[in-house]
Amino acid sequence: CAAWDFSGQTGQLLFVGTSSQITLAAPSASGQCVQRIGKVADPTTAFLNPDMSFVQLVE
């Protein structure tokens, strides 16, 4: 299992990325979906609490 390094990101939201990865950056292009999945607790820990709703971005 790969180690996370969220140094300096404590409290930031986590999202599902465009390739289904966990990311700090929400998708932002038209047609993409944004789903929040958790929050960074410390540099190596994330609290996952997926939000079952999502938003599809449009132009």
GROMACS .gro file of C-alpha atoms in nm:
model
   59
    1CYS     CA    1   0.000   0.000   0.000
    2ALA     CA    2   0.148   0.336  -0.101
    3ALA     CA    3   0.196   0.595   0.172
    4TRP     CA    4   0.013   0.927   0.148
    5ASP     CA    5   0.196   1.254   0.196
    6PHE     CA    6  -0.053   1.532   0.264
    7SER     CA    7   0.205   1.757   0.433
    8GLY     CA    8   0.063   2.107   0.478
    9GLN     CA    9  -0.285   1.996   0.367
   10THR     CA   10  -0.452   1.928   0.705
   11GLY     CA   11  -0.822   2.010   0.689
   12GLN     CA   12  -0.838   2.010   0.307
   13LEU     CA   13  -1.120   1.825   0.134
   14LEU     CA   14  -1.059   1.510  -0.072
   15PHE     CA   15  -1.234   1.436  -0.401
   16VAL     CA   16  -1.265   1.155  -0.654
   17GLY     CA   17  -1.040   1.255  -0.943
   18THR     CA   18  -1.110   1.215  -1.313
   19SER     CA   19  -0.922   0.881  -1.315
   20SER     CA   20  -1.099   0.759  -0.996
   21GLN     CA   21  -0.800   0.845  -0.775
   22ILE     CA   22  -0.814   1.032  -0.443
   23THR     CA   23  -0.711   1.393  -0.500
   24LEU     CA   24  -0.709   1.734  -0.332
   25ALA     CA   25  -0.825   1.903  -0.653
   26ALA     CA   26  -1.190   1.884  -0.749
   27PRO     CA   27  -1.253   1.818  -1.119
   28SER     CA   28  -1.324   2.150  -1.290
   29ALA     CA   29  -1.392   2.088  -1.661
   30SER     CA   30  -1.736   2.095  -1.819
   31GLY     CA   31  -1.903   1.753  -1.812
   32GLN     CA   32  -1.696   1.621  -1.521
   33CYS     CA   33  -1.855   1.517  -1.191
   34VAL     CA   34  -1.744   1.643  -0.849
   35GLN     CA   35  -1.779   1.408  -0.551
   36ARG     CA   36  -1.637   1.490  -0.208
   37ILE     CA   37  -1.509   1.180  -0.025
   38GLY     CA   38  -1.336   1.299   0.291
   39LYS     CA   39  -1.088   1.529   0.460
   40VAL     CA   40  -0.714   1.527   0.538
   41ALA     CA   41  -0.655   1.468   0.911
   42ASP     CA   42  -0.273   1.494   0.913
   43PRO     CA   43   0.014   1.432   0.665
   44THR     CA   44  -0.045   1.053   0.656
   45THR     CA   45  -0.412   1.016   0.758
   46ALA     CA   46  -0.739   1.089   0.582
   47PHE     CA   47  -1.092   1.055   0.719
   48LEU     CA   48  -1.312   0.906   0.449
   49ASN     CA   49  -1.681   0.986   0.463
   50PRO     CA   50  -1.807   0.975   0.104
   51ASP     CA   51  -2.087   1.212   0.013
   52MET     CA   52  -2.331   1.012  -0.198
   53SER     CA   53  -2.432   1.320  -0.397
   54PHE     CA   54  -2.231   1.466  -0.682
   55VAL     CA   55  -2.247   1.767  -0.912
   56GLN     CA   56  -2.194   1.754  -1.288
   57LEU     CA   57  -2.022   2.067  -1.418
   58VAL     CA   58  -2.156   2.252  -1.722
   59GLU     CA   59  -2.027   2.550  -1.917
   0.00000   0.00000   0.00000
